[in-house]
XYZ file of C-alpha atoms in Angstrom:
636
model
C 5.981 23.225 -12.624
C 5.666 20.995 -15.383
C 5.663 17.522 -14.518
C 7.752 14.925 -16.541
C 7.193 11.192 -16.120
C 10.643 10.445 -18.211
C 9.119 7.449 -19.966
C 11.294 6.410 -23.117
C 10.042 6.643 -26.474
C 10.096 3.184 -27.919
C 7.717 0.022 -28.399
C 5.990 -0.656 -25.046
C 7.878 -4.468 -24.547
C 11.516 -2.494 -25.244
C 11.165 0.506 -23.095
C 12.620 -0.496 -19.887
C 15.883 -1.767 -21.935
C 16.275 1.295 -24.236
C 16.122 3.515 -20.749
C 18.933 0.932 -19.182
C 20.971 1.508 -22.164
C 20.660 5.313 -22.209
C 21.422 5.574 -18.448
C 24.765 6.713 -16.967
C 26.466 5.024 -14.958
C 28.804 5.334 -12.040
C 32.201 2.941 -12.408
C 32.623 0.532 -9.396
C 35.293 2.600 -7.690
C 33.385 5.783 -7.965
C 30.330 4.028 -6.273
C 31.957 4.199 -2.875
C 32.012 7.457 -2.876
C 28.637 8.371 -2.838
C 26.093 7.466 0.186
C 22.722 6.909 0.171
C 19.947 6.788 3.243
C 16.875 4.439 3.000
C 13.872 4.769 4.993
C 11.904 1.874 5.797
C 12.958 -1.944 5.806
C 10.312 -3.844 4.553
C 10.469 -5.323 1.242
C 11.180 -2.125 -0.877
C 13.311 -0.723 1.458
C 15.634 -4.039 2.488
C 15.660 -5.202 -0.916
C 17.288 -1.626 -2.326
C 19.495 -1.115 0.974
C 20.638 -4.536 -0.335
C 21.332 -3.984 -3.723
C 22.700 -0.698 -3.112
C 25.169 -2.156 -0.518
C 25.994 -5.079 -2.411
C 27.201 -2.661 -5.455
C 29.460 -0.811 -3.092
C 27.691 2.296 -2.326
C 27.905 3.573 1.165
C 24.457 2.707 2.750
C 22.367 3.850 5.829
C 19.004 2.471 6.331
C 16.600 3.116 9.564
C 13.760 1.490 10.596
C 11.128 2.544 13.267
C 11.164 -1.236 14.924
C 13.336 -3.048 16.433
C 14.580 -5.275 13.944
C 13.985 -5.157 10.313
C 12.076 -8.665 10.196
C 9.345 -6.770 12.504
C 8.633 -4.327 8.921
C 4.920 -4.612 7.926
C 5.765 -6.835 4.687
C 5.357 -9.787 6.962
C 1.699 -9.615 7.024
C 0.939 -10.392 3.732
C -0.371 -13.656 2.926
C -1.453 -15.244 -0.548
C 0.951 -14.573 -2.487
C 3.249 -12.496 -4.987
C 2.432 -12.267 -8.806
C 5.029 -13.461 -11.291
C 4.192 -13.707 -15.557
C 6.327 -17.331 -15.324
C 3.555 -19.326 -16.872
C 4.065 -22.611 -15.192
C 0.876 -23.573 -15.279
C 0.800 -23.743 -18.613
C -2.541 -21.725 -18.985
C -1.497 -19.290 -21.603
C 0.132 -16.477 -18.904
C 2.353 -13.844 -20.176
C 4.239 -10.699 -19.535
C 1.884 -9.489 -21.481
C -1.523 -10.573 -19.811
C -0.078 -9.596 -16.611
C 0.500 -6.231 -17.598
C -3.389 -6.068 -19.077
C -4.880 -7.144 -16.078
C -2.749 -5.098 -13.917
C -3.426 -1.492 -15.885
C -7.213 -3.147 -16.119
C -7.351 -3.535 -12.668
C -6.509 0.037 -11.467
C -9.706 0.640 -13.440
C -6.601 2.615 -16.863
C -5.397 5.291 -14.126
C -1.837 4.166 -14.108
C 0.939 4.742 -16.683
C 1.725 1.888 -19.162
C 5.541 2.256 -19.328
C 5.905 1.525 -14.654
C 2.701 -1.238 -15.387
C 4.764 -2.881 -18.490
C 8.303 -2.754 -16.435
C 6.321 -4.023 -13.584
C 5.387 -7.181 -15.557
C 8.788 -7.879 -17.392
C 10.626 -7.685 -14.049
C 8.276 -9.941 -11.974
C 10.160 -13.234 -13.261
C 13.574 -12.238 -12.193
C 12.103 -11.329 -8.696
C 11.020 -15.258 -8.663
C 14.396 -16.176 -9.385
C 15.796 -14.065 -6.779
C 13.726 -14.890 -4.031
C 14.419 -18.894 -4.350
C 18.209 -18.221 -4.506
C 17.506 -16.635 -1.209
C 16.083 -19.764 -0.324
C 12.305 -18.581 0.128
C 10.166 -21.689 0.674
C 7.653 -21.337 -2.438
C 4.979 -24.061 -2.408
C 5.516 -26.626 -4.826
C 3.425 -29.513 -6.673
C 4.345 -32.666 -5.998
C 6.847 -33.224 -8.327
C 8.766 -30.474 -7.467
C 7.704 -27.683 -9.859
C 6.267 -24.502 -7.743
C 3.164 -24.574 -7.719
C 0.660 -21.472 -8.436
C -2.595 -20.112 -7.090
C -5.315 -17.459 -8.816
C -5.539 -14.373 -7.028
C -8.419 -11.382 -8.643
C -8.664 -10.113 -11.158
C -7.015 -13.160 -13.423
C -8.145 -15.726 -15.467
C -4.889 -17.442 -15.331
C -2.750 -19.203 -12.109
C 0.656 -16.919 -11.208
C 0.503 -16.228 -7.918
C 3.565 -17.969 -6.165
C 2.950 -18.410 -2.100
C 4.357 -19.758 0.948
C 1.536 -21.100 2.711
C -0.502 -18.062 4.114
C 2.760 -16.564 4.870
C 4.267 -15.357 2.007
C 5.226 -11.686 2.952
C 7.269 -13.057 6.160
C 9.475 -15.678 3.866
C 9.821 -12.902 1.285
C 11.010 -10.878 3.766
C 13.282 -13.417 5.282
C 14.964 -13.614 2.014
C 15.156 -9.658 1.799
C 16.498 -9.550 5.124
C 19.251 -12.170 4.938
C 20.850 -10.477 1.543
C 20.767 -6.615 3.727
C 22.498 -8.401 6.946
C 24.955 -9.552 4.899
C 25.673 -6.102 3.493
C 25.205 -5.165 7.139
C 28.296 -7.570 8.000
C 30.324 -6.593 5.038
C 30.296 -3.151 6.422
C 28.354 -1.626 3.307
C 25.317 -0.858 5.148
C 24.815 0.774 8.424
C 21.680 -0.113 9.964
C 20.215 2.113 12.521
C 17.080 0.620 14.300
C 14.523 2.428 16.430
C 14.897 5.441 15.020
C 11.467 7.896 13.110
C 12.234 10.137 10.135
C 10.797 13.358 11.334
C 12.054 15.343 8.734
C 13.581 15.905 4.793
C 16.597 18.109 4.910
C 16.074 20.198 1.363
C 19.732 21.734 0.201
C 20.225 23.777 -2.850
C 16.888 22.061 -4.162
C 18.298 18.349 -3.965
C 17.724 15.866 -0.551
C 20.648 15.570 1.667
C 19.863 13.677 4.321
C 17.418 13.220 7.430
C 16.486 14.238 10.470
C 15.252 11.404 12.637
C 14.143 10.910 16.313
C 15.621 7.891 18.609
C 12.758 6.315 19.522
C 14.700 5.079 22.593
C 16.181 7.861 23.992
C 14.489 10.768 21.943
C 17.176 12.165 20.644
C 16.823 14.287 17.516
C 19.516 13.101 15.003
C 20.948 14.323 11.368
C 22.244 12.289 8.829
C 23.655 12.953 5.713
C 23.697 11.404 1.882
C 24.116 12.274 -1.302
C 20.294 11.038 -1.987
C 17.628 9.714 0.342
C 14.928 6.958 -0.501
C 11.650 6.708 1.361
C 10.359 3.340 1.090
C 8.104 3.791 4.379
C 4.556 2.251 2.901
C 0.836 3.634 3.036
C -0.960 5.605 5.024
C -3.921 3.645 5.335
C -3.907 4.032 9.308
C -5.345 7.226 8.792
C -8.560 5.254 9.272
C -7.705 4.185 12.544
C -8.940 0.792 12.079
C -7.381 -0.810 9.117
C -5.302 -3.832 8.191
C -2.188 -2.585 8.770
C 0.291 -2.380 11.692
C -1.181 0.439 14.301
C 2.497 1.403 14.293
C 2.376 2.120 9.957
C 2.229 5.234 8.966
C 2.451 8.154 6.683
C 4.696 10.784 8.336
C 8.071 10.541 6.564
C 6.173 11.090 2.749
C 4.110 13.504 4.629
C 7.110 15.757 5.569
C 8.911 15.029 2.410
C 5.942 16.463 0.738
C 5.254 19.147 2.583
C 9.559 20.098 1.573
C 8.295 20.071 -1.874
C 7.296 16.435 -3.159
C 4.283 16.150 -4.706
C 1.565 13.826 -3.755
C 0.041 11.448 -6.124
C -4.043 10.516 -6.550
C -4.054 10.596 -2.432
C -7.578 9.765 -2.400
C -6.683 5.739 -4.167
C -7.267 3.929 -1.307
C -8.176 -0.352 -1.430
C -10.743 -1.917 0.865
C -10.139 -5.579 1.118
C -12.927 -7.424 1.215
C -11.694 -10.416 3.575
C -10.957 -9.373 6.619
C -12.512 -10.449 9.778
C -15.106 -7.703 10.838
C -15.223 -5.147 13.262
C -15.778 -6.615 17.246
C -15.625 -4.048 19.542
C -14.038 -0.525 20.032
C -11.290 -1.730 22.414
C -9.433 -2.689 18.554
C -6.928 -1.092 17.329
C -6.328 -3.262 13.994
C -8.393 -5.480 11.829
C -7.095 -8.779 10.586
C -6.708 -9.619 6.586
C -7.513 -12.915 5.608
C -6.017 -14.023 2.629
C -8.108 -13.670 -0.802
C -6.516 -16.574 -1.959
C -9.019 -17.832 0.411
C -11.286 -16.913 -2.396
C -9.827 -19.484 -4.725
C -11.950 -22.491 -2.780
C -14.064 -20.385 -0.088
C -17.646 -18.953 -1.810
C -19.094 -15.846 -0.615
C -22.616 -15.724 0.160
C -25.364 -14.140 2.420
C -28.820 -15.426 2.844
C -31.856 -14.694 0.358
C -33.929 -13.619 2.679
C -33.239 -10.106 4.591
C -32.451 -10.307 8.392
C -32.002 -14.415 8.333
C -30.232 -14.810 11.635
C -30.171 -19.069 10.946
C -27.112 -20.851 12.105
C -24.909 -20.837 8.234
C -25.412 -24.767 8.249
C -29.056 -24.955 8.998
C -29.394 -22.351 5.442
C -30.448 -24.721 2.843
C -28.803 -23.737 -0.778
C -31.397 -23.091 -2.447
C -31.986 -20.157 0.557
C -28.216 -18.981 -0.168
C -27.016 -16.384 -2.511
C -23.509 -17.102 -3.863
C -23.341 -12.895 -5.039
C -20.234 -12.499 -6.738
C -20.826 -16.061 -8.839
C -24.846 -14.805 -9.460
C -23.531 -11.349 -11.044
C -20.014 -11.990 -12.208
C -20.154 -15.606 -13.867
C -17.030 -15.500 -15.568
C -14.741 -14.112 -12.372
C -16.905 -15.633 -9.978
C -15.330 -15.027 -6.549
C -11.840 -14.119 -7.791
C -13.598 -10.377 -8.821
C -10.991 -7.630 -7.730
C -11.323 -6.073 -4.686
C -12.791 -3.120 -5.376
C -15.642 -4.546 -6.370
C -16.178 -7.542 -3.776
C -15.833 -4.992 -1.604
C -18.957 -2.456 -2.949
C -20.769 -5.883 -3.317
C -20.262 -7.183 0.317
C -21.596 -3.633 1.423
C -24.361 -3.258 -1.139
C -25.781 -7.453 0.534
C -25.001 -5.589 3.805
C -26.723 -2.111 3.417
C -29.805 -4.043 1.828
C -30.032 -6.157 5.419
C -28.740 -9.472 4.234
C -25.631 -8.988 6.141
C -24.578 -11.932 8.798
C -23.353 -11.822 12.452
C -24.395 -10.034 15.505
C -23.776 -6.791 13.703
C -25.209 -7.842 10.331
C -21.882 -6.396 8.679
C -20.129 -9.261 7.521
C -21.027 -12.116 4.549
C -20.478 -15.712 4.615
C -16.776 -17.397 3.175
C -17.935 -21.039 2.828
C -15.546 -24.326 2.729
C -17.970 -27.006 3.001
C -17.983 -27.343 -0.806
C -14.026 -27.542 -1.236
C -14.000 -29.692 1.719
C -16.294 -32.225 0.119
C -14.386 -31.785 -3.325
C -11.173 -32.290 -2.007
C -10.676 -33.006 1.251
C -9.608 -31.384 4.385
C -6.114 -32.534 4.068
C -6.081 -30.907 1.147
C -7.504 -27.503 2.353
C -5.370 -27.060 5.530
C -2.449 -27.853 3.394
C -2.864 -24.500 1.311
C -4.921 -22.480 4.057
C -3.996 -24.369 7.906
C -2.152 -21.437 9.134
C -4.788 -19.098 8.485
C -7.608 -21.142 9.524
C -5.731 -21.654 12.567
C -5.507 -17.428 13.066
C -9.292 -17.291 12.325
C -10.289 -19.673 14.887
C -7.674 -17.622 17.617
C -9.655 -14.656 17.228
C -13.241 -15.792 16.609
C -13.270 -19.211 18.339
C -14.906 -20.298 15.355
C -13.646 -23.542 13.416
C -13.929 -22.284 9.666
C -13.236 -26.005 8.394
C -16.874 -26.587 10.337
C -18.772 -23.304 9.862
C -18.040 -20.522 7.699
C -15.880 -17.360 8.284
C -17.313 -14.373 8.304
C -15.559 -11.660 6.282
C -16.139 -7.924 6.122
C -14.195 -5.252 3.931
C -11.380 -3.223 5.659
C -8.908 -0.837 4.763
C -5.788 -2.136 3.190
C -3.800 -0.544 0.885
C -3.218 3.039 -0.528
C -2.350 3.355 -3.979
C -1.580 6.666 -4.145
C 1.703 8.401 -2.687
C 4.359 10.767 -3.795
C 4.892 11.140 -7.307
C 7.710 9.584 -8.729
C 8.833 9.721 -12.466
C 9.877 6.713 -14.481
C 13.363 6.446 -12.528
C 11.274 6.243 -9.277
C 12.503 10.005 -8.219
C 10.169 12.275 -6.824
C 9.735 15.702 -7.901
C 12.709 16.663 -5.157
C 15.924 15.685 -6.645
C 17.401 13.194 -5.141
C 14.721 12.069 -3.398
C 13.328 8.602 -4.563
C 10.011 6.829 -3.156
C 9.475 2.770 -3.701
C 6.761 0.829 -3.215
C 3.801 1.390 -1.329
C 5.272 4.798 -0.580
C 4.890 5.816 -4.108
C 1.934 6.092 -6.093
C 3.610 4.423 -9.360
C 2.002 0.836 -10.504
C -1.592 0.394 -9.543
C -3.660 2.903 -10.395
C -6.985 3.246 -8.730
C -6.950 -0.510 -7.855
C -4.236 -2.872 -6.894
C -4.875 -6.143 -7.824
C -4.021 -9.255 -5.260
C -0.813 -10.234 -5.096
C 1.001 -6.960 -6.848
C 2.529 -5.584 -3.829
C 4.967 -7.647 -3.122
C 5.988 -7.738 -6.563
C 6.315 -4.014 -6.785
C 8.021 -3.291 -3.713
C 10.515 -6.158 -4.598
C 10.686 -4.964 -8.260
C 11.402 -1.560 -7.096
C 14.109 -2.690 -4.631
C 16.291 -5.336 -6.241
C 15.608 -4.218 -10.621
C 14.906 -0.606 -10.747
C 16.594 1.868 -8.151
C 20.307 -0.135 -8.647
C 19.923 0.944 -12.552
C 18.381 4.370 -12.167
C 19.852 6.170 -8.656
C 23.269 5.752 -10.821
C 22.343 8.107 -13.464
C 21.346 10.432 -10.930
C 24.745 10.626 -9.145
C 26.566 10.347 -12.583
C 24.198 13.565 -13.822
C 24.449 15.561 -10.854
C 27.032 17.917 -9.033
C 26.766 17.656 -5.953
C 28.358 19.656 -3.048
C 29.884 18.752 -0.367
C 27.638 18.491 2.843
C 27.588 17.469 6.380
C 25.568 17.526 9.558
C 26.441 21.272 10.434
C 24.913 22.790 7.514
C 22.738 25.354 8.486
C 19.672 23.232 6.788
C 20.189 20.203 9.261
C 20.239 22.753 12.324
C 16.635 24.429 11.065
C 14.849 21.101 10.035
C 16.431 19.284 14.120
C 15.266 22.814 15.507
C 11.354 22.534 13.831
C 11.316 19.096 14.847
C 12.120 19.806 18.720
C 9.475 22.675 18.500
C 6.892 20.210 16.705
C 7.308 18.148 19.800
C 7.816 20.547 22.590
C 4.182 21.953 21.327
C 2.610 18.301 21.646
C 3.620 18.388 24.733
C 2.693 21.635 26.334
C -0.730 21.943 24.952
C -1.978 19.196 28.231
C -5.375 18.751 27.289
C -8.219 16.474 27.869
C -7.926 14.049 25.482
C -5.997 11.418 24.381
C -4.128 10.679 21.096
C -5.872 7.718 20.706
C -9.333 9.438 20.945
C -8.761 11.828 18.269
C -7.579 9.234 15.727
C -10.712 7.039 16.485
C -12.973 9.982 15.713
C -10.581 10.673 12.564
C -11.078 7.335 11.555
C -14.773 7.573 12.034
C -14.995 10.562 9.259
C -12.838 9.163 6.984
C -14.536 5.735 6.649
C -17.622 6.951 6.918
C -17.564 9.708 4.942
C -13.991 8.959 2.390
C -14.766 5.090 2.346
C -16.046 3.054 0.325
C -18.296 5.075 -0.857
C -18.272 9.014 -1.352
C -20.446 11.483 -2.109
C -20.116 15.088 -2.832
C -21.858 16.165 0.241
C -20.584 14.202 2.272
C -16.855 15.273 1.032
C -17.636 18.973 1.897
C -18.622 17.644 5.642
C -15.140 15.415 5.966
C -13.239 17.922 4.773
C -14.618 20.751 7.200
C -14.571 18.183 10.185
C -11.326 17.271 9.584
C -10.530 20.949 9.757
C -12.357 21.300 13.444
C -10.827 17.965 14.798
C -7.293 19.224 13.628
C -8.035 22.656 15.494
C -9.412 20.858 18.864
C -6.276 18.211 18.397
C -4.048 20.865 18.688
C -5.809 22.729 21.656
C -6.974 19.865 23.482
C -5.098 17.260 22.996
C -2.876 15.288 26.398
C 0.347 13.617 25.374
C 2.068 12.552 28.576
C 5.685 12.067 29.515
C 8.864 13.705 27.925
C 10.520 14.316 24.917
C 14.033 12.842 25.629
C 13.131 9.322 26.584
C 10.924 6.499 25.326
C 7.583 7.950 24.378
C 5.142 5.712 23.095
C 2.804 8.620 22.950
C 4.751 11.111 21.468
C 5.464 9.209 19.057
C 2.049 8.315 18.191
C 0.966 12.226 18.472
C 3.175 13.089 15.975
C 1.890 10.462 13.719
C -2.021 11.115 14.273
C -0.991 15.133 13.733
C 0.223 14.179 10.273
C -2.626 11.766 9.589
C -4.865 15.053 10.415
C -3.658 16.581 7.267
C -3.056 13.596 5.093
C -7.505 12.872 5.966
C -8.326 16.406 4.303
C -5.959 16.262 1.472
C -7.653 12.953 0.989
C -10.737 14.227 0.766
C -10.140 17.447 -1.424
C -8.679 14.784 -3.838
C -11.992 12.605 -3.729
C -14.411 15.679 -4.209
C -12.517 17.113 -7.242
C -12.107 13.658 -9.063
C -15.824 13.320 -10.152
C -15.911 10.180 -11.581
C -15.935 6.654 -10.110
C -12.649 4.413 -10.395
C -11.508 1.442 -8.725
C -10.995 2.097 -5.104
C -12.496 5.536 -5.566
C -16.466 5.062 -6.150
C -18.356 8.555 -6.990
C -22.138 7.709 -5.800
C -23.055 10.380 -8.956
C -20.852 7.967 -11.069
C -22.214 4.800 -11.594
C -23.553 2.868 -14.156
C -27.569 1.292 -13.985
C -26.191 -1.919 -12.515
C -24.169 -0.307 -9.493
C -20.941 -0.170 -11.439
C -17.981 2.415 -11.256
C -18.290 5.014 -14.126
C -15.348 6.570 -14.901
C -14.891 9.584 -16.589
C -11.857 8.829 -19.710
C -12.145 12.686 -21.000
C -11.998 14.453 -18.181
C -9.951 12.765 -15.562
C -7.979 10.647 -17.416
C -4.985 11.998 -15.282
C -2.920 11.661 -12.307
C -3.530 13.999 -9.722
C -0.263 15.516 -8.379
C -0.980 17.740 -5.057
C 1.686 20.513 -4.480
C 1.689 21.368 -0.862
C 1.297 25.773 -0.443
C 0.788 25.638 3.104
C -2.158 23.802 5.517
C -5.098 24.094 3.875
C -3.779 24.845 0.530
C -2.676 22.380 -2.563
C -2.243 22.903 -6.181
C -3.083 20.736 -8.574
C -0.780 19.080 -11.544
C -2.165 16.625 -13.619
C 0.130 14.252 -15.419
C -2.162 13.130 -18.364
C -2.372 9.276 -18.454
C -1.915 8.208 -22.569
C -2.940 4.597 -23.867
C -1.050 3.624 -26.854
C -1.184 0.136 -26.329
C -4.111 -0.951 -24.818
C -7.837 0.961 -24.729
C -9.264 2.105 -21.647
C -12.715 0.362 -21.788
C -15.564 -0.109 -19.455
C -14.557 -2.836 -16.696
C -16.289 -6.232 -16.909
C -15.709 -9.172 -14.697
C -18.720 -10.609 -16.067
């Protein structure tokens, strides 16, 4: 199979508008008769079910928690990027775009990256007619933090709580589509399968998560907008609840999976206590804007942070990266807080965390002044350390975030299954090898509210579609697999718990598909993945029954898929042998430590077809650069 991206022909800045133009479109009457499922309700997902409802299409949209607000978008702090240039500090469409393809390290497609950055101001606009409370200067204007990556201020925020208000606004605009009776929303209920007719999706098979029923619906095109699988590490920054299961079944129907091994390490989060977690917490980087990283000179200095003179301190990121300073993307803080670490200038009981220092800011501004842009956060720091960061300085130790890559989805956001569309994080579209700070909130939002309303049209207006229900003989197979896939998690009664195998899954894959890979140690994740996924399925205790509440079921079924997503993820690291962004090669490297990538022979996407377990094929969508030339990334 050829894959085609569909990106117009045309200067870069005019693209996006040519493709409007040429797009079909469906009349307003004709709109109601086509339906459309959405998975997910975060930002992507409520802010399409939205727009989709709002133009009069007939909507259904699930959600595996109880209420849409719950949806993992909330967690997100600093900030979401925007080219308004209020600042006044020379900011553009067009510098956001650079720094955005520069910051996925030139493995992402101009034409999504460009779209990205013309669309970011009208998401701005939209979010403040919802009434989202952006921070503003004292005169009124909004005001605007620097996130990494940028030289330039255009990150708009909410306090440390800028993914909750966002989603507030997204929310509001689907309930009222909810109470107009354009959108059905159906809570508590897990995809657990992609019903495939004729070649095109048709609807969904999803489990109650109440009663544990096994339910169809139908559409005339589904969207997954479902987010990362970065749980597959166990411990990560994201919900213990996220997950990767509904792109993992669409792609096993047929959906190919893009650059899975793109995963981000953030490097402030609070580090690791204990194995009794089950999460790690993110805190902000726009702490990064007036916090300074350092560790100690001197290896194994176990001094109280205050009693550290300066000249004793070594402020890293400013030492090697003068012009970025602390704002460095987080791909490299992140190599740079381990590389402090590994060489045993690490801080903390565990000596695997560095220093995130206010005392400066404090004395340069005042503390009014910091727990007016920060207090919230502080205030979670010191709840889970006990520590007062406005006295003595956070510790901060990288953690799995975000996954850039996803299913692959063409310039109209459609996968390689027909009908089937994947936003956001779900997708693998906008941020190459490296998403910058700030940029997921803008895509999901982006992909929501300015891209699917234009481009899921021409799909219904280009495509014949047949007439389909619930009792096609698809629906019955896909519920039938699904009550199998479950019956078997339950009879197998072993020794172990779900929660035990994805700890020791999450112990290969950060150890050994982290931060830093290796071709050896590649070969060993992938054929340890292999033996855990055997025992898992031999040994394995899930307890209770199918048809009722099953906390563990559920999270069986999610750890079974994350057992297949881990060795995809690692056959995609050990074939890409070259070092980029999130993904750093230890044979790739430059003298100074640096990721090396490799411009003539990977200068691709990486699109997995799924064969069956154990077997992918490999598509590469060559990445071209007519407008801007893929160079060696400085931050210096």
């Amino acid at each position: 199979m050829k894959l085609d991206s569909k990106v117009p022909s045309g200067p870069l800045s005019e693209k996006w508008d040519i493709h409007k133009n040429n797009l079909k479109l469906v009349s307003p009457k004709n709109k109601r008769k086509f339906s459309v499922i959405v998975v997910g309700t975060g930002l992507a997902g409520a802010s399409a079910a939205a727009s989709l409802g709002e133009l009069g299409y007939k909507v259904t949209t699930f959600c595996i928690q109880d209420s849409p607000r719950r949806a993992h978008s909330i967690a997100a702090q600093g900030g979401i990027n925007a080219a308004k240039n209020y600042q006044n500090d020379n900011d553009s469409i067009w510098r956001l775009f650079y720094d955005t393809i520069k910051g996925g390290d030139y493995r992402a497609r101009e034409a999504n990256v460009y779209r990205l950055a013309q669309v970011s101001n009208n998401i701005i606009d939209q979010a403040v007619a919802q009434g989202v409370p952006f921070a503003r200067e004292y005169g009124g204007y909004f005001a605007n933090r620097s996130f990494g990556g940028a030289l330039v201020s255009r990150t708009f925020y909410a306090r440390g709580q800028t993914g909750q208000q966002l989603l507030l606004g997204a929310y509001s605009a689907l309930m009222r589509q909810v109470d107009e009776g354009t959108v059905n929303l159906l809570p508590r209920r897990e995809m657990v399968d992609l019903v495939v007719i004729n070649g095109k999706a048709r609807g969904v098979v999803v489990r109650n998560l109440i009663t544990g029923e096994l339910e169809s619906y139908w559409a005339d095109a589904v969207i997954l907008a479902t987010g990362g699988y970065g749980v597959a590490y166990y411990l990560s920054t994201n919900a213990i609840n996220s997950n990767g299961s509904a792109i993992w079944k669409a792609h096993k129907k047929g959906a190919f999976f893009g650059n899975p091994c793109y995963v981000q390490i953030h490097p402030t989060c609070i580090p690791r206590s204990g194995d009794y977690q089950s999460k790690l917490t993110l805190m902000s980087e726009s702490l990064r804007n007036d916090g300074r990283v350092w560790v100690p000179k001197k290896k194994g200095d176990k001094r109280h942070p205050n009693d550290i003179p300066e000249e004793e301190r070594d402020y890293y990121l400013e030492r090697k990266y003068p012009t970025y300073g602390n704002m460095v993307p987080r791909d490299v803080a992140s190599r740079n807080a381990k590389m402090v670490c590994d060489e045993g200038r690490g801080v903390g009981e565990t000596g695997m965390a560095v220093y995130l220092d206010f005392r400066d800011a404090i004395r340069d501004f005042g503390r009014e002044t910091i727990e007016e842009r920060y207090g919230n956060l502080f205030e979670m720091y010191k709840e889970i350390t006990g520590e007062d960061a406005y006295e003595v300085p956070m510790r901060i130790y990288p953690a799995v975030h975000y996954t850039m890559g996803g299913l692959w989805v063409d310039y109209n956001l459609m996968s390689t299954i027909p009908g089937l569309f994947v936003l956001g994080e779900a997708n693998f579209s906008d941020h190459g090898a490296n998403r910058l700070g700030a940029s997921a909130l803008m895509q999901g939002l982006a992909d929501g509210y300015f891209v699917i309303p234009y481009t899921i049209g021409d799909y219904f207006a280009s495509t014949q579609l047949e007439k389909v229900n619930e009792e096609h003989e698809a629906f019955k197979e896909a519920k039938e697999e699904a009550r199998k896939f479950y019956e078997k998690l339950l009879s197998i009664k072993g020794n172990k718990t779900v929660r035990e195998f994805h700890r020791e899954l999450g112990d290969i894959m950060w150890n050994k598909v982290g931060m830093s890979r290796n071709e050896q140690g590649l070969k060993e994740a992938i054929e340890e993945i292999k033996k855990l996924r055997q025992e898992f399925w031999n040994n394995v205790r899930v307890a209770g029954e199918m048809n009722t509440m099953n906390k563990n079921l559920e999270m069986a079924g999610r750890v079974a898929d994350f057992l297949e997503i881990g060795e995809l993820m690692a056959i995609d690291a050990l074939h890409r042998k070259e070092s980029c962004g999130g993904h750093f090669r230890e044979e790739s490297q430059t003298p100074e430590g640096e990721a090396l990538r490799d411009d003539e022979n990977f200068s691709y996407v990486a699109a997995w077809e799924f064969k069956e377990l154990g077997d992918w094929e490999l598509h590469k969508e060559e990445l071209k650069f007519e407008y801007v030339t893929p160079t060696q990334r400085s931050y210096k």
